[in-house]
């Protein structure tokens, strides 16, 4: 028996379709059903004696659960990418402040501190600077202007900046041959720090890198740079240890040895980009209880080691993302990975308990 659709049915159908769409859309975005975060756990910020941070992308602030967990649990934020040069300026060199202004406003509203990341990074050089057609002196003026503008804009809101990120090569510790090194000469790092200090006498200035725990040449290069800056009275306040590690490497002893060497130099320590890979060999297709417990112990050990440092040297611990599926680790390593404190459903993992236990049992 055939179905006859007359005009009246069609109008009713179209009206219902419109009503459903209108209810599920806001600002042209189809609303995605998101899990509700649980509130039955202790927020890290309520017990940590130092700032606990998280890397954030401004587009995720529009997600209710995401922003709720961030502001409840953490007391510091870092832009995961939006405060880098290639994002703070467009290809012609005009400033793009929208996303970072939004992040800073969010942090202010919820009483969180902001760590600025990063003024200079060879992997985020915008094309207007990479292909700069003026003289070397004009290039340096442009870099100084940039630092003055960016640090100056957030003078009242950003407490600390990574002045330069990852300046040394893996394996050799040689200064990377970036456009900054080529156009400003081998002493360019000292001048970047000085420009940042001139822009804000109070902001804390960091050198940030990965691999300084397990790569001896890179570590030596970093400490030589620090010693040189300090001998010459160039301002530097702290070191960011990125802490992209796995559940079983590097050893805690090696981590502690590097932290001690930083303490000996009177600098602040920022565990600046923490995540703990549990699947470095790619043998897991889902997170097992066993690996999860190893991750928990690893987090606990590191937080305890950080808390054993003299208080004057403890700057902060920052997680490089909130939920496992949002982490850069998955694309970068090409394995399923669960490196962070929260799972896809915004549930705190055993690693979260490890962090809490270190804070409360110490
Ligand atoms: O996690 C960040 C990713 O979302 C960005 O696309 C990428 C490029 O801006 O940077 C990633 O963060 C890096 C950080 O800035 C410096 N240390 C290594 C981090 C992972 O690549």
CSV table of C-alpha atoms and ligand atoms in Angstrom, one decimal:
chain,number,residue,atom,x,y,z
A,1,UNK,CA,0.0,0.0,0.0
A,2,UNK,CA,1.6,3.3,-1.0
A,3,UNK,CA,2.0,6.3,1.4
A,4,UNK,CA,0.4,9.5,0.2
A,5,UNK,CA,2.2,12.6,1.5
A,6,UNK,CA,0.0,15.6,1.0
A,7,UNK,CA,0.9,19.3,1.5
A,8,UNK,CA,-0.3,19.4,5.1
A,9,UNK,CA,2.0,16.4,6.1
A,10,UNK,CA,4.9,18.0,4.4
A,11,UNK,CA,4.5,21.3,6.2
A,12,UNK,CA,4.2,19.5,9.5
A,13,UNK,CA,7.3,17.5,8.8
A,14,UNK,CA,9.3,20.6,7.8
A,15,UNK,CA,8.1,22.5,10.9
A,16,UNK,CA,9.2,19.6,13.2
A,17,UNK,CA,12.6,19.4,11.4
A,18,UNK,CA,13.1,23.2,11.9
A,19,UNK,CA,12.1,23.0,15.6
A,20,UNK,CA,14.6,20.1,16.2
A,21,UNK,CA,17.4,22.0,14.4
A,22,UNK,CA,16.6,25.3,16.2
A,23,UNK,CA,16.8,23.6,19.6
A,24,UNK,CA,20.1,21.8,18.9
A,25,UNK,CA,21.9,24.8,17.2
A,26,UNK,CA,23.4,27.9,18.8
A,27,UNK,CA,25.6,30.3,16.9
A,28,UNK,CA,25.5,28.0,13.9
A,29,UNK,CA,27.2,25.2,15.9
A,30,UNK,CA,25.4,21.9,16.4
A,31,UNK,CA,25.5,21.3,20.2
A,32,UNK,CA,27.5,18.2,21.0
A,33,UNK,CA,26.3,16.2,24.0
A,34,UNK,CA,29.2,16.4,26.4
A,35,UNK,CA,29.7,14.3,29.5
A,36,UNK,CA,29.1,16.1,32.8
A,37,UNK,CA,32.2,16.2,35.0
A,38,UNK,CA,32.0,14.6,38.4
A,39,UNK,CA,32.4,16.9,41.4
A,40,UNK,CA,33.3,14.2,43.8
A,41,UNK,CA,37.0,14.7,44.1
A,42,UNK,CA,39.4,17.2,45.7
A,43,UNK,CA,40.5,19.9,43.3
A,44,UNK,CA,44.3,20.1,43.1
A,45,UNK,CA,44.3,23.8,43.5
A,46,UNK,CA,42.6,23.5,46.9
A,47,UNK,CA,45.5,21.6,48.4
A,48,UNK,CA,48.6,22.4,46.4
A,49,UNK,CA,51.0,24.9,48.0
A,50,UNK,CA,52.2,25.9,44.5
A,51,UNK,CA,50.4,26.7,41.3
A,52,UNK,CA,49.1,23.7,39.3
A,53,UNK,CA,48.7,24.6,35.7
A,54,UNK,CA,47.2,23.2,32.5
A,55,UNK,CA,47.7,24.0,28.8
A,56,UNK,CA,44.6,25.4,27.2
A,57,UNK,CA,43.2,26.3,23.8
A,58,UNK,CA,40.8,29.2,23.8
A,59,UNK,CA,38.3,27.3,21.5
A,60,UNK,CA,37.8,24.7,24.3
A,61,UNK,CA,36.6,27.4,26.7
A,62,UNK,CA,33.2,27.3,25.0
A,63,UNK,CA,32.8,23.8,26.2
A,64,UNK,CA,31.0,24.0,29.6
A,65,UNK,CA,32.5,20.8,31.1
A,66,UNK,CA,36.0,21.6,29.9
A,67,UNK,CA,36.1,25.1,31.3
A,68,UNK,CA,34.4,23.9,34.5
A,69,UNK,CA,37.1,21.3,35.2
A,70,UNK,CA,39.9,23.7,34.3
A,71,UNK,CA,38.8,26.4,36.6
A,72,UNK,CA,37.9,24.1,39.4
A,73,UNK,CA,41.0,21.9,39.4
A,74,UNK,CA,43.8,24.2,38.3
A,75,UNK,CA,45.2,27.5,39.4
A,76,UNK,CA,47.4,28.4,36.4
A,77,UNK,CA,47.0,28.3,32.6
A,78,UNK,CA,49.3,28.3,29.7
A,79,UNK,CA,48.2,28.8,26.1
A,80,UNK,CA,48.9,25.5,24.3
A,81,UNK,CA,49.7,27.4,21.1
A,82,UNK,CA,48.0,30.7,20.8
A,83,UNK,CA,50.7,32.8,22.6
A,84,UNK,CA,53.3,31.7,20.1
A,85,UNK,CA,54.7,34.2,17.5
A,86,UNK,CA,53.0,32.5,14.5
A,87,UNK,CA,49.6,32.8,16.2
A,88,UNK,CA,50.0,36.2,17.8
A,89,UNK,CA,50.8,37.7,14.4
A,90,UNK,CA,49.3,37.1,11.0
A,91,UNK,CA,51.6,36.4,8.0
A,92,UNK,CA,51.9,40.2,7.4
A,93,UNK,CA,53.0,40.9,11.0
A,94,UNK,CA,49.7,42.3,12.3
A,95,UNK,CA,48.8,41.3,15.8
A,96,UNK,CA,46.0,38.9,16.5
A,97,UNK,CA,45.0,39.3,20.2
A,98,UNK,CA,41.5,37.8,20.3
A,99,UNK,CA,42.3,34.2,21.5
A,100,UNK,CA,44.9,35.2,24.0
A,101,UNK,CA,42.8,38.1,25.4
A,102,UNK,CA,40.1,35.5,25.9
A,103,UNK,CA,42.4,33.1,27.7
A,104,UNK,CA,43.8,35.9,29.9
A,105,UNK,CA,40.2,37.1,30.7
A,106,UNK,CA,39.2,33.6,31.6
A,107,UNK,CA,42.2,33.2,34.0
A,108,UNK,CA,41.4,36.5,35.6
A,109,UNK,CA,37.8,35.7,36.1
A,110,UNK,CA,38.6,32.5,37.9
A,111,UNK,CA,41.6,33.7,39.8
A,112,UNK,CA,44.2,31.7,37.9
A,113,UNK,CA,47.7,32.8,37.0
A,114,UNK,CA,48.9,32.9,33.4
A,115,UNK,CA,52.3,31.6,32.3
A,116,UNK,CA,53.3,33.0,28.9
A,117,UNK,CA,54.5,30.4,26.3
A,118,UNK,CA,56.6,31.4,24.4
A,119,UNK,CA,58.1,34.6,23.1
A,120,UNK,CA,60.6,32.9,20.7
A,121,UNK,CA,60.5,29.4,19.3
A,122,UNK,CA,62.2,28.3,16.1
A,123,UNK,CA,59.1,26.1,15.2
A,124,UNK,CA,56.7,29.0,15.4
A,125,UNK,CA,58.5,31.7,13.4
A,126,UNK,CA,56.0,33.6,11.3
A,127,UNK,CA,56.7,34.1,7.6
A,128,UNK,CA,57.0,37.9,8.0
A,129,UNK,CA,60.0,37.2,10.2
A,130,UNK,CA,61.4,34.1,8.5
A,131,UNK,CA,61.5,36.1,5.2
A,132,UNK,CA,62.3,39.5,6.7
A,133,UNK,CA,63.8,41.6,3.9
A,134,UNK,CA,65.5,44.4,6.0
A,135,UNK,CA,68.9,44.5,7.5
A,136,UNK,CA,70.0,42.3,10.5
A,137,UNK,CA,69.7,45.4,12.7
A,138,UNK,CA,66.1,46.0,11.5
A,139,UNK,CA,65.3,42.3,12.1
A,140,UNK,CA,66.5,42.7,15.7
A,141,UNK,CA,64.5,45.9,16.1
A,142,UNK,CA,61.4,44.0,14.9
A,143,UNK,CA,62.0,41.2,17.4
A,144,UNK,CA,62.5,43.7,20.2
A,145,UNK,CA,59.3,45.5,19.2
A,146,UNK,CA,57.4,42.2,19.2
A,147,UNK,CA,58.7,41.3,22.7
A,148,UNK,CA,58.0,44.8,24.0
A,149,UNK,CA,54.4,44.8,22.6
A,150,UNK,CA,53.5,41.3,23.8
A,151,UNK,CA,55.1,41.4,27.2
A,152,UNK,CA,53.8,45.0,27.6
A,153,UNK,CA,50.2,44.1,26.7
A,154,UNK,CA,50.0,41.4,29.3
A,155,UNK,CA,52.2,43.1,31.9
A,156,UNK,CA,49.5,43.0,34.6
A,157,UNK,CA,48.2,39.5,33.8
A,158,UNK,CA,51.0,37.2,32.8
A,159,UNK,CA,53.3,36.4,35.7
A,160,UNK,CA,56.0,34.6,33.8
A,161,UNK,CA,57.2,34.0,30.2
A,162,UNK,CA,59.2,31.4,28.4
A,163,UNK,CA,61.5,33.8,26.7
A,164,UNK,CA,62.9,31.2,24.4
A,165,UNK,CA,61.9,27.6,23.9
A,166,UNK,CA,64.2,24.7,22.8
A,167,UNK,CA,67.2,26.7,21.6
A,168,UNK,CA,69.6,23.7,21.5
A,169,UNK,CA,69.9,20.7,19.1
A,170,UNK,CA,69.2,17.2,20.3
A,171,UNK,CA,72.4,15.1,20.7
A,172,UNK,CA,75.0,17.8,20.1
A,173,UNK,CA,73.7,20.6,22.2
A,174,UNK,CA,74.7,23.0,19.4
A,175,UNK,CA,72.7,26.3,19.2
A,176,UNK,CA,70.0,25.7,16.7
A,177,UNK,CA,70.7,27.6,13.5
A,178,UNK,CA,67.3,29.4,13.6
A,179,UNK,CA,66.6,32.7,11.8
A,180,UNK,CA,67.2,34.4,15.2
A,181,UNK,CA,70.7,32.9,15.6
A,182,UNK,CA,71.5,33.7,12.0
A,183,UNK,CA,70.4,37.3,12.0
A,184,UNK,CA,71.1,38.3,15.6
A,185,UNK,CA,74.3,36.3,16.1
A,186,UNK,CA,75.3,33.7,18.7
A,187,UNK,CA,74.6,35.9,21.7
A,188,UNK,CA,71.0,36.4,20.7
A,189,UNK,CA,69.5,34.6,23.7
A,190,UNK,CA,71.0,37.1,26.2
A,191,UNK,CA,69.4,40.0,24.2
A,192,UNK,CA,66.0,38.3,24.1
A,193,UNK,CA,66.1,38.0,27.9
A,194,UNK,CA,67.2,41.6,28.2
A,195,UNK,CA,64.4,42.9,25.9
A,196,UNK,CA,61.8,40.9,27.9
A,197,UNK,CA,63.1,42.4,31.2
A,198,UNK,CA,63.1,45.9,29.7
A,199,UNK,CA,59.4,45.4,28.8
A,200,UNK,CA,58.4,44.3,32.3
A,201,UNK,CA,60.8,44.6,35.3
A,202,UNK,CA,58.6,42.3,37.4
A,203,UNK,CA,57.7,39.4,35.1
A,204,UNK,CA,59.6,36.1,35.7
A,205,UNK,CA,61.8,35.0,32.8
A,206,UNK,CA,62.3,31.3,31.9
A,207,UNK,CA,64.3,29.2,29.5
A,208,UNK,CA,62.2,26.2,28.5
A,209,UNK,CA,63.3,22.9,26.9
A,210,UNK,CA,62.8,19.1,26.6
A,211,UNK,CA,65.4,16.4,26.8
A,212,UNK,CA,67.6,18.3,29.3
A,213,UNK,CA,67.2,15.3,31.7
A,214,UNK,CA,68.3,12.5,29.3
A,215,UNK,CA,70.4,14.3,26.7
A,216,UNK,CA,73.8,15.1,28.3
A,217,UNK,CA,75.0,17.4,25.6
A,218,UNK,CA,71.8,19.4,25.6
A,219,UNK,CA,71.8,19.6,29.4
A,220,UNK,CA,75.5,20.8,29.4
A,221,UNK,CA,74.7,23.4,26.8
A,222,UNK,CA,71.7,24.7,28.9
A,223,UNK,CA,73.8,24.9,32.1
A,224,UNK,CA,76.6,26.7,30.2
A,225,UNK,CA,74.1,29.2,28.9
A,226,UNK,CA,72.7,29.7,32.4
A,227,UNK,CA,76.1,30.2,33.9
A,228,UNK,CA,77.1,32.6,31.2
A,229,UNK,CA,73.9,34.7,31.6
A,230,UNK,CA,74.3,34.8,35.4
A,231,UNK,CA,78.0,35.7,35.2
A,232,UNK,CA,77.1,38.6,33.0
A,233,UNK,CA,74.2,39.8,35.0
A,234,UNK,CA,71.6,39.0,32.3
A,235,UNK,CA,68.2,38.5,33.9
A,236,UNK,CA,66.9,34.9,34.0
A,237,UNK,CA,64.6,33.7,36.8
A,238,UNK,CA,63.8,30.1,36.0
A,239,UNK,CA,64.0,26.9,34.0
A,240,UNK,CA,61.2,25.0,32.4
A,241,UNK,CA,61.6,21.3,32.4
A,242,UNK,CA,59.0,20.1,29.9
A,243,UNK,CA,58.6,16.7,31.4
A,244,UNK,CA,57.2,14.8,28.4
A,245,UNK,CA,58.2,11.5,29.9
A,246,UNK,CA,57.1,7.9,29.9
A,247,UNK,CA,55.9,5.7,32.7
A,248,UNK,CA,59.4,4.2,33.2
A,249,UNK,CA,61.9,6.6,31.7
A,250,UNK,CA,63.9,8.7,32.6
A,251,UNK,CA,64.9,7.6,36.1
A,252,UNK,CA,63.7,9.7,39.1
A,253,UNK,CA,67.4,10.0,40.1
A,254,UNK,CA,68.2,11.8,36.9
A,255,UNK,CA,65.3,14.1,37.2
A,256,UNK,CA,66.2,15.0,40.7
A,257,UNK,CA,69.9,15.6,39.7
A,258,UNK,CA,68.9,18.1,37.1
A,259,UNK,CA,66.5,19.9,39.5
A,260,UNK,CA,69.3,20.1,42.1
A,261,UNK,CA,71.6,21.6,39.6
A,262,UNK,CA,69.0,24.3,38.9
A,263,UNK,CA,68.5,24.9,42.6
A,264,UNK,CA,72.3,25.3,43.0
A,265,UNK,CA,72.0,28.2,40.5
A,266,UNK,CA,69.3,29.8,42.6
A,267,UNK,CA,66.6,29.5,39.8
A,268,UNK,CA,62.9,28.6,39.9
A,269,UNK,CA,61.9,25.2,38.5
A,270,UNK,CA,58.8,24.9,36.3
A,271,UNK,CA,57.7,21.4,35.4
A,272,UNK,CA,56.3,23.0,32.4
A,273,UNK,CA,54.7,20.5,30.0
A,274,UNK,CA,53.9,17.4,31.9
A,275,UNK,CA,52.5,14.3,30.4
A,276,UNK,CA,53.4,10.6,31.1
A,277,UNK,CA,53.1,8.2,28.2
A,278,UNK,CA,51.9,4.8,29.0
A,279,UNK,CA,52.1,3.3,25.6
A,280,UNK,CA,55.6,4.2,24.2
A,281,UNK,CA,56.0,0.7,22.6
A,282,UNK,CA,52.5,0.8,21.1
A,283,UNK,CA,51.6,-2.5,22.8
A,284,UNK,CA,48.3,-1.3,24.3
A,285,UNK,CA,45.0,-0.7,22.5
A,286,UNK,CA,43.3,0.3,25.7
A,287,UNK,CA,44.6,1.6,29.0
A,288,UNK,CA,45.2,-1.3,31.3
A,289,UNK,CA,44.9,-1.1,35.1
A,290,UNK,CA,48.5,-2.1,35.5
A,291,UNK,CA,49.9,0.7,33.2
A,292,UNK,CA,47.6,3.2,34.8
A,293,UNK,CA,48.9,2.3,38.3
A,294,UNK,CA,52.5,2.7,37.0
A,295,UNK,CA,51.5,6.1,35.6
A,296,UNK,CA,50.0,7.0,39.0
A,297,UNK,CA,53.2,6.1,40.8
A,298,UNK,CA,55.3,8.1,38.4
A,299,UNK,CA,53.2,11.2,38.9
A,300,UNK,CA,53.4,10.7,42.6
A,301,UNK,CA,57.2,10.3,42.6
A,302,UNK,CA,57.7,13.5,40.5
A,303,UNK,CA,55.3,15.6,42.5
A,304,UNK,CA,57.0,14.4,45.7
A,305,UNK,CA,60.4,15.2,44.3
A,306,UNK,CA,59.2,18.7,43.4
A,307,UNK,CA,57.9,19.2,46.9
A,308,UNK,CA,61.2,18.2,48.3
A,309,UNK,CA,62.8,21.1,46.6
A,310,UNK,CA,63.4,24.3,48.7
A,311,UNK,CA,60.1,26.2,48.5
A,312,UNK,CA,61.9,29.2,47.1
A,313,UNK,CA,62.7,27.2,44.0
A,314,UNK,CA,59.2,25.7,43.4
A,315,UNK,CA,57.5,27.7,40.6
A,316,UNK,CA,54.7,25.4,39.3
A,317,UNK,CA,53.8,22.1,37.7
A,318,UNK,CA,51.9,22.5,34.5
A,319,UNK,CA,50.1,19.6,32.6
A,320,UNK,CA,50.2,19.7,28.9
A,321,UNK,CA,46.5,19.4,28.3
A,322,UNK,CA,43.4,18.3,30.3
A,323,UNK,CA,41.9,15.1,28.8
A,324,UNK,CA,43.7,12.1,27.2
A,325,UNK,CA,42.1,12.4,23.8
A,326,UNK,CA,43.0,16.0,23.4
A,327,UNK,CA,46.7,15.5,23.9
A,328,UNK,CA,49.3,16.3,21.2
A,329,UNK,CA,50.9,12.9,22.0
A,330,UNK,CA,48.5,10.8,20.0
A,331,UNK,CA,49.2,12.5,16.6
A,332,UNK,CA,52.9,13.0,17.4
A,333,UNK,CA,53.7,9.4,18.3
A,334,UNK,CA,51.0,7.7,16.3
A,335,UNK,CA,50.0,5.3,19.1
A,336,UNK,CA,46.9,5.3,21.3
A,337,UNK,CA,48.0,7.2,24.3
A,338,UNK,CA,46.6,8.3,27.7
A,339,UNK,CA,49.2,10.7,29.1
A,340,UNK,CA,47.1,13.2,31.1
A,341,UNK,CA,45.2,13.4,34.4
A,342,UNK,CA,41.6,13.1,33.0
A,343,UNK,CA,40.0,10.6,30.7
A,344,UNK,CA,37.7,11.4,27.8
A,345,UNK,CA,34.7,11.6,30.2
A,346,UNK,CA,36.4,14.2,32.4
A,347,UNK,CA,36.9,11.6,35.1
A,348,UNK,CA,40.1,12.0,37.1
A,349,UNK,CA,42.4,9.0,36.5
A,350,UNK,CA,44.6,7.1,39.1
A,351,UNK,CA,47.3,9.5,38.0
A,352,UNK,CA,45.2,12.3,39.5
A,353,UNK,CA,45.1,10.4,42.8
A,354,UNK,CA,48.9,10.1,42.6
A,355,UNK,CA,49.2,13.8,42.3
A,356,UNK,CA,46.8,14.3,45.2
A,357,UNK,CA,48.5,11.7,47.4
A,358,UNK,CA,51.9,13.4,46.9
A,359,UNK,CA,50.3,16.7,48.0
A,360,UNK,CA,48.5,15.4,51.0
A,361,UNK,CA,50.8,12.6,52.3
A,362,UNK,CA,53.9,14.7,52.2
B,1,LIG,O1,50.8,20.8,22.1
B,1,LIG,C1,51.1,21.8,21.2
B,1,LIG,C2,50.3,21.6,19.9
B,1,LIG,O2,48.9,21.7,20.2
B,1,LIG,C3,50.7,22.7,18.9
B,1,LIG,O3,50.1,22.4,17.6
B,1,LIG,C4,52.3,22.7,18.7
B,1,LIG,C5,52.7,23.8,17.7
B,1,LIG,O4,52.4,25.0,18.2
B,1,LIG,O5,52.9,22.9,19.9
B,1,LIG,C6,52.6,21.9,20.9
B,1,LIG,O6,53.2,22.2,22.1
B,1,LIG,C7,54.7,22.1,22.1
B,1,LIG,C8,55.2,23.2,23.0
B,1,LIG,O7,54.8,24.4,22.6
B,1,LIG,C9,56.7,23.1,23.1
B,1,LIG,N1,57.2,21.8,23.6
B,1,LIG,C10,56.6,20.7,22.8
B,1,LIG,C11,55.1,20.7,22.7
B,1,LIG,C12,54.6,19.6,22.0
B,1,LIG,O8,55.0,19.6,20.6
